[in-house]
């Protein structure tokens, strides 16, 4: 399947699912129908060509498959009648895509208050982000079977729930923002596969966050998240070399950074910080701004970054935040101080902990230990570019 067709399917999948849930309900059955339509498109489009209206084509095929599935279910005859009626109404113009994008409504549906926060995030990453269960499990540092159960229970709970953007934005907003952040992170640094980035996911996360920001332009954390995404995404082109190899931040060609995204992100976070107390996304955006505004890696104000991480860890004492703070500690107070911070982390961070440990050990001159840490990290990651980078670091260490 060509990259163009694959990109189209990824981009349209949540929009098609949103359209079906709006018309039919039955979240779980609708998702199955969308998956069947995507498989049909993957089989037909490369040879027959992409239709003029790919989203409309997918909606039409998925609607027919969902109608057939409901009709075949004798125990749900009432819903069959409704589905048939909707199918007849759709038949005259089913190949036309709906004028509105249902993805934002689907996003808030997945963050229904009857779901626990972990279930809200997991369901949204699956339905809106298009991530596999395995990818979501890795992002949350839990076993895949646990995540599959969580998603299945969430689907059952939202079955039959009314579709559309809710009035109680505030109640669902934390889960919405966390989900968008996770979708962006998976797009910016894919947890598995041959490519470092999944640009379609990152772009979709930015698009949806802009949509939420339009609805809530004065909300500090919404603004902070959008700023964080822009300031991070601005480095996208410099993160990989000619052959897709990972280029670390301190070695990137800053002339390749997107200046327009940096300017927009800095303006957003400056405005947000001047209009109220800073939340976690605003602090993360402020850290990204310090990196982006530094003319070189050597000129980066690591003391300011460490001060921001101190505040962030007070608000969100999570393992990832503490890991990142340890790097800042090492840059300000030396690698041994950073290694001491790593020793306080007693949670499973996957390959990230060993990757940071290898970097700090290398800076401290402990070359054999650094090589072992890099090799351990490479064995744990499922991202091929990260694996090549870590093995390359291990190979070129010399006392």
mmCIF file of C-alpha atoms in Angstrom:
data_model
loop_
_atom_site.group_PDB
_atom_site.id
_atom_site.type_symbol
_atom_site.label_atom_id
_atom_site.label_comp_id
_atom_site.label_asym_id
_atom_site.label_seq_id
_atom_site.Cartn_x
_atom_site.Cartn_y
_atom_site.Cartn_z
ATOM 1 C CA UNK A 1 0.000 0.000 0.000
ATOM 2 C CA UNK A 2 1.426 3.374 -0.989
ATOM 3 C CA UNK A 3 2.272 6.020 1.599
ATOM 4 C CA UNK A 4 -0.368 8.321 0.059
ATOM 5 C CA UNK A 5 -3.181 5.789 0.527
ATOM 6 C CA UNK A 6 -1.989 4.889 4.028
ATOM 7 C CA UNK A 7 -1.866 8.566 5.034
ATOM 8 C CA UNK A 8 -5.375 9.135 3.669
ATOM 9 C CA UNK A 9 -6.785 6.207 5.613
ATOM 10 C CA UNK A 10 -5.155 7.314 8.855
ATOM 11 C CA UNK A 11 -6.404 10.862 8.443
ATOM 12 C CA UNK A 12 -9.975 9.935 7.581
ATOM 13 C CA UNK A 13 -10.506 7.004 9.988
ATOM 14 C CA UNK A 14 -11.551 9.077 13.049
ATOM 15 C CA UNK A 15 -13.732 11.341 10.895
ATOM 16 C CA UNK A 16 -15.530 8.324 9.402
ATOM 17 C CA UNK A 17 -16.002 6.767 12.837
ATOM 18 C CA UNK A 18 -17.396 10.061 14.120
ATOM 19 C CA UNK A 19 -19.886 10.226 11.247
ATOM 20 C CA UNK A 20 -21.104 6.680 11.892
ATOM 21 C CA UNK A 21 -21.457 7.148 15.637
ATOM 22 C CA UNK A 22 -23.399 10.365 15.054
ATOM 23 C CA UNK A 23 -25.849 8.621 12.700
ATOM 24 C CA UNK A 24 -26.145 5.164 14.205
ATOM 25 C CA UNK A 25 -24.746 5.134 17.734
ATOM 26 C CA UNK A 26 -23.339 1.666 18.580
ATOM 27 C CA UNK A 27 -19.745 2.765 19.098
ATOM 28 C CA UNK A 28 -18.266 -0.730 19.141
ATOM 29 C CA UNK A 29 -20.099 -1.970 16.037
ATOM 30 C CA UNK A 30 -19.343 1.280 14.230
ATOM 31 C CA UNK A 31 -15.617 0.879 14.893
ATOM 32 C CA UNK A 32 -15.720 -2.659 13.468
ATOM 33 C CA UNK A 33 -17.482 -1.373 10.351
ATOM 34 C CA UNK A 34 -14.913 1.380 9.883
ATOM 35 C CA UNK A 35 -12.094 -1.155 10.141
ATOM 36 C CA UNK A 36 -13.755 -3.260 7.422
ATOM 37 C CA UNK A 37 -14.099 -0.190 5.194
ATOM 38 C CA UNK A 38 -10.434 0.681 5.727
ATOM 39 C CA UNK A 39 -9.424 -2.856 4.750
ATOM 40 C CA UNK A 40 -11.588 -2.625 1.623
ATOM 41 C CA UNK A 41 -9.980 0.681 0.684
ATOM 42 C CA UNK A 42 -6.483 -0.674 1.304
ATOM 43 C CA UNK A 43 -7.257 -3.525 -1.094
ATOM 44 C CA UNK A 44 -8.921 -1.472 -3.832
ATOM 45 C CA UNK A 45 -7.431 2.013 -3.930
ATOM 46 C CA UNK A 46 -3.819 1.148 -4.836
ATOM 47 C CA UNK A 47 -4.962 -0.513 -8.085
ATOM 48 C CA UNK A 48 -8.297 1.218 -8.834
ATOM 49 C CA UNK A 49 -7.201 4.674 -7.739
ATOM 50 C CA UNK A 50 -8.259 6.900 -4.861
ATOM 51 C CA UNK A 51 -11.872 8.121 -5.250
ATOM 52 C CA UNK A 52 -12.562 11.835 -5.651
ATOM 53 C CA UNK A 53 -14.138 11.919 -2.206
ATOM 54 C CA UNK A 54 -12.225 9.341 -0.110
ATOM 55 C CA UNK A 55 -13.959 10.208 3.163
ATOM 56 C CA UNK A 56 -17.386 9.934 1.548
ATOM 57 C CA UNK A 57 -16.418 6.584 0.009
ATOM 58 C CA UNK A 58 -15.339 5.252 3.401
ATOM 59 C CA UNK A 59 -18.511 6.515 5.093
ATOM 60 C CA UNK A 60 -20.679 4.860 2.436
ATOM 61 C CA UNK A 61 -18.911 1.492 2.660
ATOM 62 C CA UNK A 62 -18.728 1.538 6.457
ATOM 63 C CA UNK A 63 -22.422 2.494 6.696
ATOM 64 C CA UNK A 64 -23.413 -0.447 4.518
ATOM 65 C CA UNK A 65 -21.297 -2.844 6.542
ATOM 66 C CA UNK A 66 -22.727 -1.527 9.797
ATOM 67 C CA UNK A 67 -26.282 -1.798 8.469
ATOM 68 C CA UNK A 68 -25.620 -5.393 7.378
ATOM 69 C CA UNK A 69 -24.171 -6.241 10.795
ATOM 70 C CA UNK A 70 -27.157 -4.789 12.643
ATOM 71 C CA UNK A 71 -29.628 -6.494 10.308
ATOM 72 C CA UNK A 72 -27.984 -9.857 10.969
ATOM 73 C CA UNK A 73 -28.405 -9.480 14.717
ATOM 74 C CA UNK A 74 -31.826 -10.950 15.468
ATOM 75 C CA UNK A 75 -31.597 -10.011 19.124
ATOM 76 C CA UNK A 76 -31.396 -6.339 18.153
ATOM 77 C CA UNK A 77 -34.305 -6.114 15.741
ATOM 78 C CA UNK A 78 -35.334 -2.645 16.913
ATOM 79 C CA UNK A 79 -31.941 -1.263 16.121
ATOM 80 C CA UNK A 80 -32.024 -3.076 12.782
ATOM 81 C CA UNK A 81 -35.108 -1.131 11.766
ATOM 82 C CA UNK A 82 -33.446 2.120 12.736
ATOM 83 C CA UNK A 83 -30.284 1.198 10.841
ATOM 84 C CA UNK A 84 -32.221 0.261 7.705
ATOM 85 C CA UNK A 85 -34.111 3.562 7.815
ATOM 86 C CA UNK A 86 -30.882 5.462 8.221
ATOM 87 C CA UNK A 87 -29.326 3.430 5.428
ATOM 88 C CA UNK A 88 -32.171 4.372 3.061
ATOM 89 C CA UNK A 89 -31.837 8.034 3.995
ATOM 90 C CA UNK A 90 -28.101 7.819 3.421
ATOM 91 C CA UNK A 91 -28.351 6.017 0.075
ATOM 92 C CA UNK A 92 -29.191 9.110 -1.974
ATOM 93 C CA UNK A 93 -26.088 10.976 -0.836
ATOM 94 C CA UNK A 94 -23.913 8.570 1.085
ATOM 95 C CA UNK A 95 -20.916 9.254 -1.132
ATOM 96 C CA UNK A 96 -20.918 12.889 -0.013
ATOM 97 C CA UNK A 97 -18.863 13.605 3.093
ATOM 98 C CA UNK A 98 -20.650 15.485 5.878
ATOM 99 C CA UNK A 99 -20.005 19.210 5.920
ATOM 100 C CA UNK A 100 -18.838 19.201 9.526
ATOM 101 C CA UNK A 101 -15.893 17.280 10.916
ATOM 102 C CA UNK A 102 -17.196 14.972 13.648
ATOM 103 C CA UNK A 103 -13.744 14.254 15.073
ATOM 104 C CA UNK A 104 -13.984 16.875 17.819
ATOM 105 C CA UNK A 105 -17.379 15.544 18.925
ATOM 106 C CA UNK A 106 -15.958 12.018 18.908
ATOM 107 C CA UNK A 107 -13.080 13.267 21.044
ATOM 108 C CA UNK A 108 -15.433 14.563 23.739
ATOM 109 C CA UNK A 109 -17.622 11.456 23.525
ATOM 110 C CA UNK A 110 -14.589 9.302 24.320
ATOM 111 C CA UNK A 111 -13.924 11.505 27.351
ATOM 112 C CA UNK A 112 -17.381 10.863 28.832
ATOM 113 C CA UNK A 113 -17.449 11.502 32.614
ATOM 114 C CA UNK A 114 -18.790 7.998 33.308
ATOM 115 C CA UNK A 115 -15.389 6.651 32.240
ATOM 116 C CA UNK A 116 -12.342 6.690 34.464
ATOM 117 C CA UNK A 117 -9.552 9.045 33.295
ATOM 118 C CA UNK A 118 -7.315 6.143 32.128
ATOM 119 C CA UNK A 119 -10.249 4.673 30.175
ATOM 120 C CA UNK A 120 -11.055 8.048 28.603
ATOM 121 C CA UNK A 121 -7.508 8.463 27.365
ATOM 122 C CA UNK A 122 -7.206 4.882 26.136
ATOM 123 C CA UNK A 123 -10.491 4.946 24.198
ATOM 124 C CA UNK A 124 -9.672 8.281 22.582
ATOM 125 C CA UNK A 125 -6.204 7.178 21.521
ATOM 126 C CA UNK A 126 -7.806 4.123 19.914
ATOM 127 C CA UNK A 127 -10.769 5.831 18.230
ATOM 128 C CA UNK A 128 -9.441 9.299 17.455
ATOM 129 C CA UNK A 129 -5.687 8.763 17.368
ATOM 130 C CA UNK A 130 -5.841 5.484 15.481
ATOM 131 C CA UNK A 131 -3.171 3.923 17.708
ATOM 132 C CA UNK A 132 -3.039 0.178 18.165
ATOM 133 C CA UNK A 133 -3.696 -1.345 21.568
ATOM 134 C CA UNK A 134 -0.017 -2.266 21.817
ATOM 135 C CA UNK A 135 1.066 1.336 21.133
ATOM 136 C CA UNK A 136 -1.347 2.690 23.737
ATOM 137 C CA UNK A 137 -0.132 0.129 26.291
ATOM 138 C CA UNK A 138 3.486 1.180 25.722
ATOM 139 C CA UNK A 139 2.580 4.856 26.067
ATOM 140 C CA UNK A 140 0.991 4.086 29.457
ATOM 141 C CA UNK A 141 3.670 1.589 30.569
ATOM 142 C CA UNK A 142 1.099 -1.199 31.141
ATOM 143 C CA UNK A 143 0.722 -4.713 29.645
ATOM 144 C CA UNK A 144 -1.138 -4.935 26.331
ATOM 145 C CA UNK A 145 -3.758 -7.310 27.789
ATOM 146 C CA UNK A 146 -4.564 -4.789 30.517
ATOM 147 C CA UNK A 147 -5.023 -2.046 27.957
ATOM 148 C CA UNK A 148 -7.219 -4.226 25.724
ATOM 149 C CA UNK A 149 -9.528 -4.887 28.674
ATOM 150 C CA UNK A 150 -9.636 -1.185 29.543
ATOM 151 C CA UNK A 151 -10.612 -0.198 25.992
ATOM 152 C CA UNK A 152 -13.241 -2.929 25.721
ATOM 153 C CA UNK A 153 -14.933 -1.853 28.965
ATOM 154 C CA UNK A 154 -14.871 1.783 27.849
ATOM 155 C CA UNK A 155 -16.629 0.927 24.584
ATOM 156 C CA UNK A 156 -19.360 -0.853 26.483
ATOM 157 C CA UNK A 157 -19.939 2.153 28.750
ATOM 158 C CA UNK A 158 -20.386 4.679 25.919
ATOM 159 C CA UNK A 159 -22.725 2.427 23.964
ATOM 160 C CA UNK A 160 -25.914 4.366 23.327
ATOM 161 C CA UNK A 161 -24.574 7.665 24.694
ATOM 162 C CA UNK A 162 -25.782 10.744 22.810
ATOM 163 C CA UNK A 163 -23.332 12.133 20.279
ATOM 164 C CA UNK A 164 -22.194 15.744 20.034
ATOM 165 C CA UNK A 165 -20.057 18.272 21.873
ATOM 166 C CA UNK A 166 -21.193 18.462 25.517
ATOM 167 C CA UNK A 167 -22.014 21.565 27.508
ATOM 168 C CA UNK A 168 -19.847 20.471 30.458
ATOM 169 C CA UNK A 169 -16.509 21.178 28.768
ATOM 170 C CA UNK A 170 -14.574 21.615 32.010
ATOM 171 C CA UNK A 171 -15.425 18.133 33.284
ATOM 172 C CA UNK A 172 -13.959 16.424 30.234
ATOM 173 C CA UNK A 173 -11.200 18.858 29.357
ATOM 174 C CA UNK A 174 -8.297 17.318 31.379
ATOM 175 C CA UNK A 175 -8.744 13.948 29.648
ATOM 176 C CA UNK A 176 -9.100 15.646 26.251
ATOM 177 C CA UNK A 177 -5.853 17.568 26.713
ATOM 178 C CA UNK A 178 -3.964 14.544 28.013
ATOM 179 C CA UNK A 179 -5.151 12.497 25.070
ATOM 180 C CA UNK A 180 -4.152 15.130 22.527
ATOM 181 C CA UNK A 181 -0.735 15.356 24.181
ATOM 182 C CA UNK A 182 -0.252 11.586 23.959
ATOM 183 C CA UNK A 183 -1.370 11.516 20.314
ATOM 184 C CA UNK A 184 1.118 14.270 19.519
ATOM 185 C CA UNK A 185 3.920 12.476 21.372
ATOM 186 C CA UNK A 186 3.276 9.249 19.458
ATOM 187 C CA UNK A 187 3.398 11.234 16.221
ATOM 188 C CA UNK A 188 6.538 13.127 17.170
ATOM 189 C CA UNK A 189 8.415 10.036 18.402
ATOM 190 C CA UNK A 190 6.770 6.780 17.340
ATOM 191 C CA UNK A 191 7.062 4.011 19.929
ATOM 192 C CA UNK A 192 7.632 1.379 17.237
ATOM 193 C CA UNK A 193 8.264 0.914 13.547
ATOM 194 C CA UNK A 194 10.815 1.932 10.915
ATOM 195 C CA UNK A 195 10.219 5.700 11.123
ATOM 196 C CA UNK A 196 11.083 8.022 13.976
ATOM 197 C CA UNK A 197 7.983 10.156 13.387
ATOM 198 C CA UNK A 198 4.341 9.639 12.402
ATOM 199 C CA UNK A 199 3.662 13.069 11.009
ATOM 200 C CA UNK A 200 -0.007 12.383 10.320
ATOM 201 C CA UNK A 201 -0.641 11.815 14.035
ATOM 202 C CA UNK A 202 1.302 14.888 15.114
ATOM 203 C CA UNK A 203 -0.503 17.055 12.562
ATOM 204 C CA UNK A 204 -3.905 15.701 13.634
ATOM 205 C CA UNK A 205 -3.110 16.422 17.293
ATOM 206 C CA UNK A 206 -2.161 20.013 16.414
ATOM 207 C CA UNK A 207 -5.319 20.422 14.323
ATOM 208 C CA UNK A 208 -7.596 19.150 17.085
ATOM 209 C CA UNK A 209 -5.838 21.242 19.722
ATOM 210 C CA UNK A 210 -6.340 24.325 17.555
ATOM 211 C CA UNK A 211 -10.037 23.428 17.401
ATOM 212 C CA UNK A 212 -10.249 23.179 21.197
ATOM 213 C CA UNK A 213 -8.323 26.454 21.498
ATOM 214 C CA UNK A 214 -10.859 28.183 19.247
ATOM 215 C CA UNK A 215 -13.595 27.003 21.609
ATOM 216 C CA UNK A 216 -11.672 28.017 24.758
ATOM 217 C CA UNK A 217 -9.223 30.762 23.688
ATOM 218 C CA UNK A 218 -8.720 32.090 27.222
ATOM 219 C CA UNK A 219 -8.026 28.746 28.901
ATOM 220 C CA UNK A 220 -4.382 28.781 30.012
ATOM 221 C CA UNK A 221 -3.734 25.052 29.744
ATOM 222 C CA UNK A 222 -5.349 24.751 26.305
ATOM 223 C CA UNK A 223 -3.146 27.612 25.139
ATOM 224 C CA UNK A 224 -0.144 26.032 26.850
ATOM 225 C CA UNK A 225 -0.696 22.687 25.137
ATOM 226 C CA UNK A 226 -1.021 24.282 21.699
ATOM 227 C CA UNK A 227 2.159 26.309 22.343
ATOM 228 C CA UNK A 228 3.987 23.173 23.501
ATOM 229 C CA UNK A 229 3.026 21.275 20.359
ATOM 230 C CA UNK A 230 4.086 24.112 18.056
ATOM 231 C CA UNK A 231 7.395 24.708 19.824
ATOM 232 C CA UNK A 232 8.168 20.988 19.733
ATOM 233 C CA UNK A 233 6.936 20.390 16.191
ATOM 234 C CA UNK A 234 9.096 23.306 14.989
ATOM 235 C CA UNK A 235 12.158 21.018 15.285
ATOM 236 C CA UNK A 236 10.631 18.239 13.184
ATOM 237 C CA UNK A 237 12.711 18.639 10.014
ATOM 238 C CA UNK A 238 16.018 18.698 11.919
ATOM 239 C CA UNK A 239 15.341 15.573 14.000
ATOM 240 C CA UNK A 240 16.366 13.083 11.337
ATOM 241 C CA UNK A 241 19.316 12.807 8.986
ATOM 242 C CA UNK A 242 19.231 12.003 5.247
ATOM 243 C CA UNK A 243 18.540 8.312 5.909
ATOM 244 C CA UNK A 244 15.994 8.801 8.684
ATOM 245 C CA UNK A 245 18.514 8.468 11.502
ATOM 246 C CA UNK A 246 17.776 10.209 14.800
ATOM 247 C CA UNK A 247 19.592 13.500 15.399
ATOM 248 C CA UNK A 248 19.637 14.510 19.108
ATOM 249 C CA UNK A 249 18.615 18.022 20.105
ATOM 250 C CA UNK A 250 22.127 19.291 20.816
ATOM 251 C CA UNK A 251 23.322 18.219 17.345
ATOM 252 C CA UNK A 252 20.403 19.547 15.282
ATOM 253 C CA UNK A 253 20.826 22.198 12.575
ATOM 254 C CA UNK A 254 18.760 25.001 14.096
ATOM 255 C CA UNK A 255 18.479 26.752 10.735
ATOM 256 C CA UNK A 256 16.090 23.947 9.783
ATOM 257 C CA UNK A 257 13.742 24.702 12.673
ATOM 258 C CA UNK A 258 10.404 26.254 11.691
ATOM 259 C CA UNK A 259 10.713 29.901 12.729
ATOM 260 C CA UNK A 260 7.021 30.653 12.161
ATOM 261 C CA UNK A 261 5.945 27.857 14.527
ATOM 262 C CA UNK A 262 8.445 29.050 17.117
ATOM 263 C CA UNK A 263 7.172 32.630 16.921
ATOM 264 C CA UNK A 264 3.555 31.496 17.240
ATOM 265 C CA UNK A 265 4.356 29.152 20.121
ATOM 266 C CA UNK A 266 6.365 31.772 22.016
ATOM 267 C CA UNK A 267 3.576 34.328 21.572
ATOM 268 C CA UNK A 268 0.970 31.851 22.864
ATOM 269 C CA UNK A 269 2.927 30.802 25.944
ATOM 270 C CA UNK A 270 3.941 34.385 26.749
ATOM 271 C CA UNK A 271 0.274 35.415 26.677
ATOM 272 C CA UNK A 272 -0.832 32.410 28.768
ATOM 273 C CA UNK A 273 1.801 32.913 31.463
ATOM 274 C CA UNK A 274 0.884 36.573 31.836
ATOM 275 C CA UNK A 275 -2.794 35.812 32.503
ATOM 276 C CA UNK A 276 -2.809 33.454 35.466
ATOM 277 C CA UNK A 277 -0.924 30.732 37.353
ATOM 278 C CA UNK A 278 1.089 28.308 35.242
ATOM 279 C CA UNK A 279 -0.192 24.771 34.777
ATOM 280 C CA UNK A 280 1.789 21.709 33.633
ATOM 281 C CA UNK A 281 1.319 22.271 29.883
ATOM 282 C CA UNK A 282 2.314 25.920 30.202
ATOM 283 C CA UNK A 283 5.469 24.935 32.094
ATOM 284 C CA UNK A 284 6.367 22.327 29.486
ATOM 285 C CA UNK A 285 5.813 24.930 26.767
ATOM 286 C CA UNK A 286 8.014 27.416 28.627
ATOM 287 C CA UNK A 287 10.800 24.798 28.750
ATOM 288 C CA UNK A 288 10.409 24.163 25.020
ATOM 289 C CA UNK A 289 10.578 27.916 24.386
ATOM 290 C CA UNK A 290 13.903 28.207 26.240
ATOM 291 C CA UNK A 291 15.337 25.476 23.995
ATOM 292 C CA UNK A 292 13.925 26.984 20.800
ATOM 293 C CA UNK A 293 15.060 30.535 21.506
ATOM 294 C CA UNK A 294 18.657 29.527 22.289
ATOM 295 C CA UNK A 295 20.909 30.326 19.292
ATOM 296 C CA UNK A 296 22.941 27.163 19.941
ATOM 297 C CA UNK A 297 22.965 24.125 22.203
ATOM 298 C CA UNK A 298 25.830 25.640 24.201
ATOM 299 C CA UNK A 299 23.865 28.860 24.772
ATOM 300 C CA UNK A 300 20.839 27.048 26.258
ATOM 301 C CA UNK A 301 19.894 28.446 29.670
ATOM 302 C CA UNK A 302 19.838 25.179 31.602
ATOM 303 C CA UNK A 303 19.471 26.930 34.953
ATOM 304 C CA UNK A 304 16.182 28.416 33.817
ATOM 305 C CA UNK A 305 15.095 25.029 32.473
ATOM 306 C CA UNK A 306 15.954 23.364 35.796
ATOM 307 C CA UNK A 307 13.965 26.014 37.684
ATOM 308 C CA UNK A 308 10.951 25.340 35.441
ATOM 309 C CA UNK A 309 11.309 21.578 35.966
ATOM 310 C CA UNK A 310 11.424 22.119 39.731
ATOM 311 C CA UNK A 311 8.028 23.813 39.537
ATOM 312 C CA UNK A 312 6.673 21.202 37.107
ATOM 313 C CA UNK A 313 7.710 18.259 39.291
ATOM 314 C CA UNK A 314 5.994 19.889 42.256
ATOM 315 C CA UNK A 315 2.766 19.933 40.232
ATOM 316 C CA UNK A 316 3.216 16.642 38.361
ATOM 317 C CA UNK A 317 5.709 14.353 40.143
ATOM 318 C CA UNK A 318 5.488 11.731 37.397
ATOM 319 C CA UNK A 319 8.380 9.495 36.321
ATOM 320 C CA UNK A 320 8.817 11.149 32.900
ATOM 321 C CA UNK A 321 8.921 14.619 34.451
ATOM 322 C CA UNK A 322 11.470 13.469 37.031
ATOM 323 C CA UNK A 323 13.572 11.799 34.323
ATOM 324 C CA UNK A 324 13.664 14.998 32.293
ATOM 325 C CA UNK A 325 14.525 16.994 35.405
ATOM 326 C CA UNK A 326 17.461 14.651 36.038
ATOM 327 C CA UNK A 327 18.883 15.645 32.648
ATOM 328 C CA UNK A 328 18.553 19.317 33.587
ATOM 329 C CA UNK A 329 20.256 18.628 36.933
ATOM 330 C CA UNK A 330 23.147 16.992 35.075
ATOM 331 C CA UNK A 331 23.491 19.942 32.714
ATOM 332 C CA UNK A 332 23.654 22.400 35.634
ATOM 333 C CA UNK A 333 25.451 20.429 38.360
ATOM 334 C CA UNK A 334 27.303 17.729 36.430
ATOM 335 C CA UNK A 335 26.610 14.128 35.315
ATOM 336 C CA UNK A 336 27.147 12.573 38.757
ATOM 337 C CA UNK A 337 24.369 14.743 40.196
ATOM 338 C CA UNK A 338 22.095 13.657 37.363
ATOM 339 C CA UNK A 339 22.941 9.991 37.921
ATOM 340 C CA UNK A 340 22.060 10.379 41.601
ATOM 341 C CA UNK A 341 18.638 11.673 40.539
ATOM 342 C CA UNK A 342 18.175 8.635 38.265
ATOM 343 C CA UNK A 343 18.819 6.334 41.219
ATOM 344 C CA UNK A 344 15.666 7.700 42.885
ATOM 345 C CA UNK A 345 13.473 6.552 39.969
ATOM 346 C CA UNK A 346 12.095 3.136 40.877
ATOM 347 C CA UNK A 347 9.472 2.812 38.119
ATOM 348 C CA UNK A 348 9.571 1.108 34.736
ATOM 349 C CA UNK A 349 10.358 3.770 32.131
ATOM 350 C CA UNK A 350 11.237 1.303 29.412
ATOM 351 C CA UNK A 351 14.278 2.145 27.306
ATOM 352 C CA UNK A 352 14.210 5.842 28.219
ATOM 353 C CA UNK A 353 15.808 5.401 31.640
ATOM 354 C CA UNK A 354 18.741 3.378 30.296
ATOM 355 C CA UNK A 355 19.181 5.779 27.367
ATOM 356 C CA UNK A 356 19.521 8.757 29.722
ATOM 357 C CA UNK A 357 21.731 6.736 32.064
ATOM 358 C CA UNK A 358 24.030 5.860 29.159
ATOM 359 C CA UNK A 359 24.299 9.516 28.146
ATOM 360 C CA UNK A 360 25.176 10.664 31.682
ATOM 361 C CA UNK A 361 27.622 7.801 32.235
ATOM 362 C CA UNK A 362 29.342 8.685 28.975
ATOM 363 C CA UNK A 363 29.665 12.310 30.089
ATOM 364 C CA UNK A 364 31.043 11.112 33.431
ATOM 365 C CA UNK A 365 33.717 9.017 31.690
ATOM 366 C CA UNK A 366 32.294 5.639 32.773
ATOM 367 C CA UNK A 367 32.567 4.218 29.283
ATOM 368 C CA UNK A 368 32.016 0.500 29.906
ATOM 369 C CA UNK A 369 28.918 1.195 31.970
ATOM 370 C CA UNK A 370 27.672 3.715 29.400
ATOM 371 C CA UNK A 371 28.076 1.178 26.597
ATOM 372 C CA UNK A 372 26.099 -1.407 28.574
ATOM 373 C CA UNK A 373 23.330 1.105 29.305
ATOM 374 C CA UNK A 374 23.036 2.104 25.637
ATOM 375 C CA UNK A 375 22.893 -1.541 24.570
ATOM 376 C CA UNK A 376 20.245 -2.259 27.210
ATOM 377 C CA UNK A 377 18.154 0.678 25.986
ATOM 378 C CA UNK A 378 18.501 -0.450 22.367
ATOM 379 C CA UNK A 379 17.264 -3.920 23.291
ATOM 380 C CA UNK A 380 14.128 -2.467 24.884
ATOM 381 C CA UNK A 381 12.937 0.033 22.277
ATOM 382 C CA UNK A 382 10.726 -1.023 19.360
ATOM 383 C CA UNK A 383 11.628 2.066 17.324
ATOM 384 C CA UNK A 384 14.218 1.134 14.702
ATOM 385 C CA UNK A 385 15.702 4.675 14.393
ATOM 386 C CA UNK A 386 16.107 4.881 18.170
ATOM 387 C CA UNK A 387 17.622 1.420 18.216
ATOM 388 C CA UNK A 388 20.168 2.356 15.512
ATOM 389 C CA UNK A 389 21.033 5.577 17.325
ATOM 390 C CA UNK A 390 21.578 3.859 20.679
ATOM 391 C CA UNK A 391 23.677 1.068 19.188
ATOM 392 C CA UNK A 392 25.689 3.687 17.316
ATOM 393 C CA UNK A 393 26.387 5.537 20.563
ATOM 394 C CA UNK A 394 27.475 2.301 22.197
ATOM 395 C CA UNK A 395 29.750 1.385 19.296
ATOM 396 C CA UNK A 396 31.642 4.643 19.149
ATOM 397 C CA UNK A 397 32.385 4.973 22.865
ATOM 398 C CA UNK A 398 36.103 4.787 23.443
ATOM 399 C CA UNK A 399 37.943 5.288 26.753
#
